[in-house]
Amino acid sequence: MRPFASRACDGLRQLGLVALLTQALVLRTFSALYLGRWDITHVASDEAYRFAVETRQPVWAACAQLGQANVAGLRGDYDRARSLSAEVERTALAAGNRALLNGVQLCRGFAALGAERPDEAFTEFSRMMDRTDQAYQSPQSAWAADYLAEAAALSGRADQARAVLRELEELIEHTAAPGVLRAIALSRAALADQDAAERRLAEARELAPAAPPWYQARLELMDGSWLLGQRRIGPARDALRSAHATFDALGAGAWAARASRKLAESGQQAEPQARYAWAKLSPQELQVAQLAAQGLSNRDIGARLYLSHRTVGSHLARVYPKLGVHTRTELSTVLAASGDGQP
């Protein structure tokens, strides 16, 4: 979906159809979130919210806020995630929008996991799967299966989660959606008993080559933890180091801390990683930096983003010292090196 959303955004932007651009940006926000491209979610959700307010589309504004809240929760900003999700919930209740209420629960689960509160996370994710709950929404619930399983494994509720997983497996029996298949595979690995763990991890690894780094790192954390329990120290360290590097670079503090603790159990200390460039910038700063790195002038960037060229210049004046660069050429190099070069 992300390439289609990107092309739609570009076309609508050129035509000046801001109301429709808002909606396309929301689609881009969530397709990028599910793929682990939080840099894109960071930018798209901010711009979508700005345009939604300007064009008076409150439900789309709430969707954009939910994107912002999800990234905040995953990166450990519990208070911001909860505050934004509360605003979204008010809009969702007023509109009777169950899909949006389901998204609120996903966000609150992320925030709880990001704050290392697995019991709370399990409760929040469980509401998404409960058919009697007003937040239940069947297609969306499947996307959260792996997070429910993760919270269950951390809080000692594996049996409860297995029952939910069985219902979800019936729901998605014939799906070919890669994201859902990966979520179910990761769920099975997280909830597997001792006899089935190696097989379930192997099945999840089969889906890893085409998966985003976020999925791969979470799988590596599970795999490394299991290998450590089997006293296979060398392979465990390799998996845990790789997981920690991704988590730390993304700023996913709770997951990085878990990987670090497991590494310490293996007798090795985790090494801090350089954060991705996008994590150092505000959403609009990143968007301006990406376009400047492509060679656009300040006026061209302003026209594209509906900003004055002076505002663009002010953003770049803040971006350069944050990233330790002085020219557009250096900016392009830094963003490309961290995978943030394309908006």
CSV table of C-alpha atoms in Angstrom, one decimal:
chain,number,residue,atom,x,y,z
A,1,MET,CA,0.0,0.0,0.0
A,2,ARG,CA,2.8,2.4,0.8
A,3,PRO,CA,4.0,3.0,-2.8
A,4,PHE,CA,0.3,3.6,-3.9
A,5,ALA,CA,-0.2,6.0,-1.0
A,6,SER,CA,3.0,7.9,-1.9
A,7,ARG,CA,2.0,8.3,-5.6
A,8,ALA,CA,-1.5,9.4,-4.6
A,9,CYS,CA,0.1,12.0,-2.2
A,10,ASP,CA,2.3,13.3,-5.0
A,11,GLY,CA,-0.5,13.6,-7.5
A,12,LEU,CA,-2.9,15.3,-5.1
A,13,ARG,CA,-0.2,17.7,-3.9
A,14,GLN,CA,0.5,18.8,-7.5
A,15,LEU,CA,-3.2,19.4,-8.1
A,16,GLY,CA,-3.6,21.3,-4.9
A,17,LEU,CA,-6.4,19.0,-3.6
A,18,VAL,CA,-5.6,19.4,0.0
A,19,ALA,CA,-8.6,17.7,1.5
A,20,LEU,CA,-8.0,14.5,-0.5
A,21,LEU,CA,-4.2,14.9,0.2
A,22,THR,CA,-5.0,14.7,3.9
A,23,GLN,CA,-6.7,11.4,3.5
A,24,ALA,CA,-3.9,10.0,1.4
A,25,LEU,CA,-1.4,11.1,4.0
A,26,VAL,CA,-3.3,9.2,6.7
A,27,LEU,CA,-3.1,6.0,4.5
A,28,ARG,CA,0.6,6.7,4.1
A,29,THR,CA,0.9,7.2,7.9
A,30,PHE,CA,-0.4,3.7,8.8
A,31,SER,CA,1.0,1.7,5.9
A,32,ALA,CA,4.5,3.0,7.0
A,33,LEU,CA,3.7,2.3,10.6
A,34,TYR,CA,2.9,-1.3,10.0
A,35,LEU,CA,6.1,-1.7,7.8
A,36,GLY,CA,8.3,-0.2,10.6
A,37,ARG,CA,9.1,3.0,8.6
A,38,TRP,CA,8.5,5.3,11.5
A,39,ASP,CA,10.4,8.1,9.8
A,40,ILE,CA,7.6,8.2,7.2
A,41,THR,CA,4.9,8.0,9.9
A,42,HIS,CA,6.6,10.8,11.8
A,43,VAL,CA,6.3,13.1,8.8
A,44,ALA,CA,3.0,12.0,7.2
A,45,SER,CA,1.0,12.1,10.4
A,46,ASP,CA,2.1,15.6,11.3
A,47,GLU,CA,1.3,17.0,7.8
A,48,ALA,CA,-2.0,15.1,7.7
A,49,TYR,CA,-3.1,16.6,11.0
A,50,ARG,CA,-2.1,20.1,9.9
A,51,PHE,CA,-4.1,19.8,6.7
A,52,ALA,CA,-7.1,18.0,8.4
A,53,VAL,CA,-7.5,20.9,10.8
A,54,GLU,CA,-7.2,23.4,7.9
A,55,THR,CA,-9.8,21.6,5.8
A,56,ARG,CA,-12.1,20.8,8.8
A,57,GLN,CA,-12.0,17.0,8.7
A,58,PRO,CA,-12.1,16.0,12.4
A,59,VAL,CA,-12.1,12.2,11.9
A,60,TRP,CA,-9.1,12.4,9.6
A,61,ALA,CA,-7.4,14.7,12.1
A,62,ALA,CA,-8.0,12.1,14.8
A,63,CYS,CA,-6.5,9.4,12.5
A,64,ALA,CA,-3.4,11.6,12.0
A,65,GLN,CA,-3.1,12.1,15.8
A,66,LEU,CA,-3.3,8.4,16.2
A,67,GLY,CA,-0.3,8.0,14.0
A,68,GLN,CA,1.6,10.4,16.1
A,69,ALA,CA,0.5,8.7,19.2
A,70,ASN,CA,1.6,5.3,18.0
A,71,VAL,CA,5.1,6.4,17.3
A,72,ALA,CA,5.3,8.2,20.6
A,73,GLY,CA,4.1,5.0,22.5
A,74,LEU,CA,6.6,2.7,20.7
A,75,ARG,CA,9.4,5.1,21.5
A,76,GLY,CA,8.6,5.3,25.2
A,77,ASP,CA,6.7,8.6,25.4
A,78,TYR,CA,3.9,7.1,27.4
A,79,ASP,CA,2.3,10.4,28.5
A,80,ARG,CA,2.1,11.9,25.0
A,81,ALA,CA,0.7,8.7,23.6
A,82,ARG,CA,-2.0,8.5,26.3
A,83,SER,CA,-2.9,12.2,25.9
A,84,LEU,CA,-3.2,12.0,22.1
A,85,SER,CA,-5.2,8.7,22.3
A,86,ALA,CA,-7.6,10.3,24.7
A,87,GLU,CA,-8.3,13.1,22.2
A,88,VAL,CA,-8.8,10.6,19.5
A,89,GLU,CA,-11.1,8.5,21.6
A,90,ARG,CA,-13.4,11.5,22.2
A,91,THR,CA,-13.7,12.0,18.4
A,92,ALA,CA,-14.2,8.3,17.8
A,93,LEU,CA,-17.0,8.0,20.4
A,94,ALA,CA,-18.8,11.1,19.0
A,95,ALA,CA,-18.6,9.7,15.5
A,96,GLY,CA,-19.4,6.1,16.5
A,97,ASN,CA,-16.2,5.0,14.7
A,98,ARG,CA,-15.3,1.5,15.8
A,99,ALA,CA,-12.2,1.3,13.6
A,100,LEU,CA,-10.8,4.4,15.3
A,101,LEU,CA,-11.7,3.1,18.7
A,102,ASN,CA,-9.8,-0.1,17.8
A,103,GLY,CA,-6.8,2.0,16.8
A,104,VAL,CA,-7.0,3.8,20.2
A,105,GLN,CA,-6.6,0.5,22.0
A,106,LEU,CA,-3.6,-0.5,19.7
A,107,CYS,CA,-2.0,2.8,20.6
A,108,ARG,CA,-2.5,2.3,24.3
A,109,GLY,CA,-1.1,-1.1,24.1
A,110,PHE,CA,2.0,0.2,22.3
A,111,ALA,CA,2.4,2.9,25.0
A,112,ALA,CA,2.2,0.3,27.8
A,113,LEU,CA,4.7,-2.0,26.1
A,114,GLY,CA,6.9,1.0,25.4
A,115,ALA,CA,6.8,1.9,29.2
A,116,GLU,CA,7.5,-1.8,30.1
A,117,ARG,CA,4.0,-2.4,31.5
A,118,PRO,CA,3.1,-5.7,29.9
A,119,ASP,CA,0.0,-6.4,32.2
A,120,GLU,CA,-1.5,-3.1,31.1
A,121,ALA,CA,-0.6,-3.7,27.5
A,122,PHE,CA,-2.3,-7.1,27.6
A,123,THR,CA,-5.5,-5.5,28.9
A,124,GLU,CA,-5.4,-2.8,26.2
A,125,PHE,CA,-4.8,-5.2,23.3
A,126,SER,CA,-7.4,-7.7,24.6
A,127,ARG,CA,-10.1,-5.1,24.1
A,128,MET,CA,-9.3,-5.1,20.4
A,129,MET,CA,-10.0,-8.8,20.2
A,130,ASP,CA,-13.2,-8.9,22.4
A,131,ARG,CA,-16.2,-9.2,20.1
A,132,THR,CA,-18.4,-7.7,22.9
A,133,ASP,CA,-16.3,-4.6,23.2
A,134,GLN,CA,-17.1,-1.4,21.4
A,135,ALA,CA,-13.5,-1.2,20.3
A,136,TYR,CA,-13.6,-4.5,18.5
A,137,GLN,CA,-13.0,-4.4,14.7
A,138,SER,CA,-12.3,-7.7,13.1
A,139,PRO,CA,-9.9,-6.8,10.2
A,140,GLN,CA,-7.7,-4.5,12.3
A,141,SER,CA,-7.5,-6.9,15.3
A,142,ALA,CA,-5.4,-9.3,13.3
A,143,TRP,CA,-2.6,-6.8,12.9
A,144,ALA,CA,-2.2,-6.6,16.7
A,145,ALA,CA,-1.9,-10.4,17.3
A,146,ASP,CA,1.9,-10.4,17.7
A,147,TYR,CA,1.7,-7.5,20.2
A,148,LEU,CA,-1.0,-9.2,22.3
A,149,ALA,CA,1.2,-12.3,22.3
A,150,GLU,CA,4.3,-10.3,23.3
A,151,ALA,CA,2.4,-8.7,26.2
A,152,ALA,CA,1.1,-12.1,27.2
A,153,ALA,CA,4.5,-13.8,27.2
A,154,LEU,CA,5.9,-10.9,29.3
A,155,SER,CA,3.0,-11.0,31.8
A,156,GLY,CA,2.5,-14.7,32.2
A,157,ARG,CA,-0.8,-14.8,30.3
A,158,ALA,CA,0.2,-17.1,27.5
A,159,ASP,CA,-2.8,-19.4,27.9
A,160,GLN,CA,-5.3,-16.5,27.6
A,161,ALA,CA,-3.5,-15.3,24.5
A,162,ARG,CA,-3.5,-18.7,22.9
A,163,ALA,CA,-7.3,-18.8,23.1
A,164,VAL,CA,-7.5,-15.4,21.4
A,165,LEU,CA,-5.0,-16.5,18.8
A,166,ARG,CA,-7.0,-19.6,17.9
A,167,GLU,CA,-10.0,-17.3,17.1
A,168,LEU,CA,-7.9,-15.0,15.0
A,169,GLU,CA,-6.4,-17.9,13.1
A,170,GLU,CA,-10.0,-18.9,12.0
A,171,LEU,CA,-10.6,-15.3,11.0
A,172,ILE,CA,-7.6,-15.0,8.7
A,173,GLU,CA,-7.5,-18.6,7.5
A,174,HIS,CA,-7.5,-17.7,3.8
A,175,THR,CA,-5.6,-14.4,3.9
A,176,ALA,CA,-2.5,-13.8,1.9
A,177,ALA,CA,-1.6,-10.4,3.5
A,178,PRO,CA,2.1,-10.6,4.4
A,179,GLY,CA,1.7,-8.3,7.4
A,180,VAL,CA,-1.0,-10.5,8.9
A,181,LEU,CA,0.9,-13.7,8.2
A,182,ARG,CA,4.0,-12.3,9.9
A,183,ALA,CA,2.0,-11.1,12.9
A,184,ILE,CA,0.5,-14.6,13.3
A,185,ALA,CA,3.9,-16.3,12.9
A,186,LEU,CA,5.5,-14.0,15.5
A,187,SER,CA,2.5,-14.7,17.8
A,188,ARG,CA,3.0,-18.4,17.5
A,189,ALA,CA,6.7,-18.0,18.3
A,190,ALA,CA,6.1,-15.8,21.3
A,191,LEU,CA,3.5,-18.2,22.8
A,192,ALA,CA,5.1,-21.5,21.9
A,193,ASP,CA,5.8,-24.0,24.6
A,194,GLN,CA,9.2,-25.5,25.0
A,195,ASP,CA,8.7,-28.4,22.6
A,196,ALA,CA,7.3,-26.2,19.8
A,197,ALA,CA,9.5,-23.1,20.2
A,198,GLU,CA,12.3,-24.0,17.8
A,199,ARG,CA,9.8,-24.9,15.0
A,200,ARG,CA,7.7,-21.8,15.5
A,201,LEU,CA,10.8,-19.6,15.5
A,202,ALA,CA,12.0,-21.2,12.3
A,203,GLU,CA,8.6,-20.6,10.7
A,204,ALA,CA,8.7,-16.9,11.7
A,205,ARG,CA,12.3,-16.7,10.3
A,206,GLU,CA,11.1,-17.9,6.9
A,207,LEU,CA,9.0,-14.7,6.6
A,208,ALA,CA,11.8,-12.4,7.9
A,209,PRO,CA,13.8,-11.7,4.6
A,210,ALA,CA,11.0,-9.6,3.1
A,211,ALA,CA,10.0,-8.1,6.5
A,212,PRO,CA,10.9,-4.6,7.8
A,213,PRO,CA,13.7,-4.2,10.4
A,214,TRP,CA,11.2,-3.8,13.2
A,215,TYR,CA,9.8,-7.3,12.7
A,216,GLN,CA,13.2,-8.8,12.2
A,217,ALA,CA,14.5,-7.2,15.4
A,218,ARG,CA,11.6,-8.4,17.5
A,219,LEU,CA,12.1,-11.9,16.1
A,220,GLU,CA,15.8,-11.7,16.8
A,221,LEU,CA,15.0,-10.8,20.4
A,222,MET,CA,12.7,-13.8,20.8
A,223,ASP,CA,15.2,-16.1,19.0
A,224,GLY,CA,18.2,-14.8,21.0
A,225,SER,CA,16.3,-15.2,24.3
A,226,TRP,CA,15.4,-18.8,23.4
A,227,LEU,CA,18.9,-19.6,22.2
A,228,LEU,CA,20.2,-18.2,25.5
A,229,GLY,CA,17.9,-20.5,27.4
A,230,GLN,CA,19.3,-23.4,25.4
A,231,ARG,CA,22.9,-22.3,26.4
A,232,ARG,CA,23.8,-21.6,22.8
A,233,ILE,CA,25.6,-18.5,23.8
A,234,GLY,CA,27.3,-17.5,20.6
A,235,PRO,CA,24.3,-17.5,18.3
A,236,ALA,CA,22.2,-15.9,21.1
A,237,ARG,CA,24.6,-13.0,21.4
A,238,ASP,CA,24.6,-12.5,17.6
A,239,ALA,CA,20.8,-12.3,17.5
A,240,LEU,CA,20.5,-10.1,20.6
A,241,ARG,CA,23.2,-7.7,19.4
A,242,SER,CA,21.4,-7.3,16.1
A,243,ALA,CA,18.1,-6.8,17.8
A,244,HIS,CA,19.5,-4.2,20.2
A,245,ALA,CA,21.2,-2.3,17.4
A,246,THR,CA,17.8,-1.8,15.6
A,247,PHE,CA,15.8,-1.0,18.7
A,248,ASP,CA,18.4,1.5,19.9
A,249,ALA,CA,18.6,3.2,16.6
A,250,LEU,CA,14.8,3.5,16.3
A,251,GLY,CA,14.6,4.8,19.9
A,252,ALA,CA,12.4,1.9,21.0
A,253,GLY,CA,13.7,2.1,24.5
A,254,ALA,CA,11.8,-0.7,26.1
A,255,TRP,CA,12.7,-3.3,23.5
A,256,ALA,CA,16.4,-2.1,23.5
A,257,ALA,CA,16.4,-2.5,27.3
A,258,ARG,CA,15.1,-6.1,27.1
A,259,ALA,CA,17.7,-7.0,24.5
A,260,SER,CA,20.4,-5.3,26.7
A,261,ARG,CA,19.3,-7.3,29.7
A,262,LYS,CA,19.4,-10.6,27.8
A,263,LEU,CA,22.9,-9.7,26.4
A,264,ALA,CA,24.0,-9.1,30.0
A,265,GLU,CA,22.8,-12.6,30.9
A,266,SER,CA,25.0,-13.9,28.2
A,267,GLY,CA,28.0,-12.1,29.7
A,268,GLN,CA,28.1,-9.3,27.2
A,269,GLN,CA,27.2,-5.6,27.4
A,270,ALA,CA,25.2,-3.9,24.7
A,271,GLU,CA,26.8,-1.1,22.8
A,272,PRO,CA,24.8,2.1,22.2
A,273,GLN,CA,23.9,2.9,18.6
A,274,ALA,CA,23.6,6.1,16.7
A,275,ARG,CA,20.0,7.1,16.4
A,276,TYR,CA,18.5,7.4,12.9
A,277,ALA,CA,18.6,10.9,11.6
A,278,TRP,CA,14.8,11.2,11.6
A,279,ALA,CA,14.6,10.7,15.3
A,280,LYS,CA,16.6,13.9,15.9
A,281,LEU,CA,14.3,16.1,13.9
A,282,SER,CA,10.7,17.4,14.2
A,283,PRO,CA,8.4,16.0,11.5
A,284,GLN,CA,8.5,19.2,9.5
A,285,GLU,CA,12.2,19.6,9.9
A,286,LEU,CA,12.7,16.1,8.5
A,287,GLN,CA,10.4,16.7,5.6
A,288,VAL,CA,12.2,19.9,4.7
A,289,ALA,CA,15.6,18.1,5.1
A,290,GLN,CA,14.6,15.3,2.8
A,291,LEU,CA,13.5,17.6,0.0
A,292,ALA,CA,16.6,19.8,0.4
A,293,ALA,CA,18.7,16.7,0.2
A,294,GLN,CA,17.1,16.0,-3.2
A,295,GLY,CA,18.3,19.4,-4.4
A,296,LEU,CA,15.1,21.4,-4.2
A,297,SER,CA,15.4,25.1,-3.5
A,298,ASN,CA,13.8,26.7,-0.5
A,299,ARG,CA,11.1,28.2,-2.7
A,300,ASP,CA,10.4,24.9,-4.3
A,301,ILE,CA,10.2,23.2,-0.9
A,302,GLY,CA,7.9,25.9,0.3
A,303,ALA,CA,5.6,25.5,-2.6
A,304,ARG,CA,5.4,21.8,-2.2
A,305,LEU,CA,4.7,21.9,1.5
A,306,TYR,CA,2.5,25.0,1.5
A,307,LEU,CA,5.1,26.9,3.6
A,308,SER,CA,6.9,30.2,3.0
A,309,HIS,CA,10.5,30.0,1.8
A,310,ARG,CA,11.5,31.8,5.0
A,311,THR,CA,9.9,29.1,7.1
A,312,VAL,CA,11.8,26.5,5.1
A,313,GLY,CA,15.1,28.5,5.7
A,314,SER,CA,14.4,28.5,9.4
A,315,HIS,CA,13.8,24.8,9.5
A,316,LEU,CA,17.1,24.2,7.7
A,317,ALA,CA,18.9,26.5,10.1
A,318,ARG,CA,17.9,24.2,12.9
A,319,VAL,CA,18.4,20.9,11.0
A,320,TYR,CA,22.1,21.5,10.1
A,321,PRO,CA,23.4,21.7,13.7
A,322,LYS,CA,21.2,18.8,14.8
A,323,LEU,CA,22.7,16.6,12.2
A,324,GLY,CA,26.2,18.1,12.3
A,325,VAL,CA,26.2,19.2,8.7
A,326,HIS,CA,26.8,22.5,6.8
A,327,THR,CA,25.6,21.9,3.3
A,328,ARG,CA,22.9,20.2,1.3
A,329,THR,CA,25.4,17.7,0.0
A,330,GLU,CA,26.4,16.7,3.5
A,331,LEU,CA,22.7,16.6,4.4
A,332,SER,CA,22.0,14.2,1.6
A,333,THR,CA,24.9,11.9,2.7
A,334,VAL,CA,23.7,11.8,6.3
A,335,LEU,CA,20.1,11.1,5.4
A,336,ALA,CA,21.1,8.4,2.9
A,337,ALA,CA,23.4,6.7,5.4
A,338,SER,CA,20.5,6.3,7.9
A,339,GLY,CA,17.9,5.3,5.3
A,340,ASP,CA,16.0,8.6,5.7
A,341,GLY,CA,16.8,10.1,2.3
A,342,GLN,CA,13.4,9.4,0.7
A,343,PRO,CA,10.3,11.1,2.0
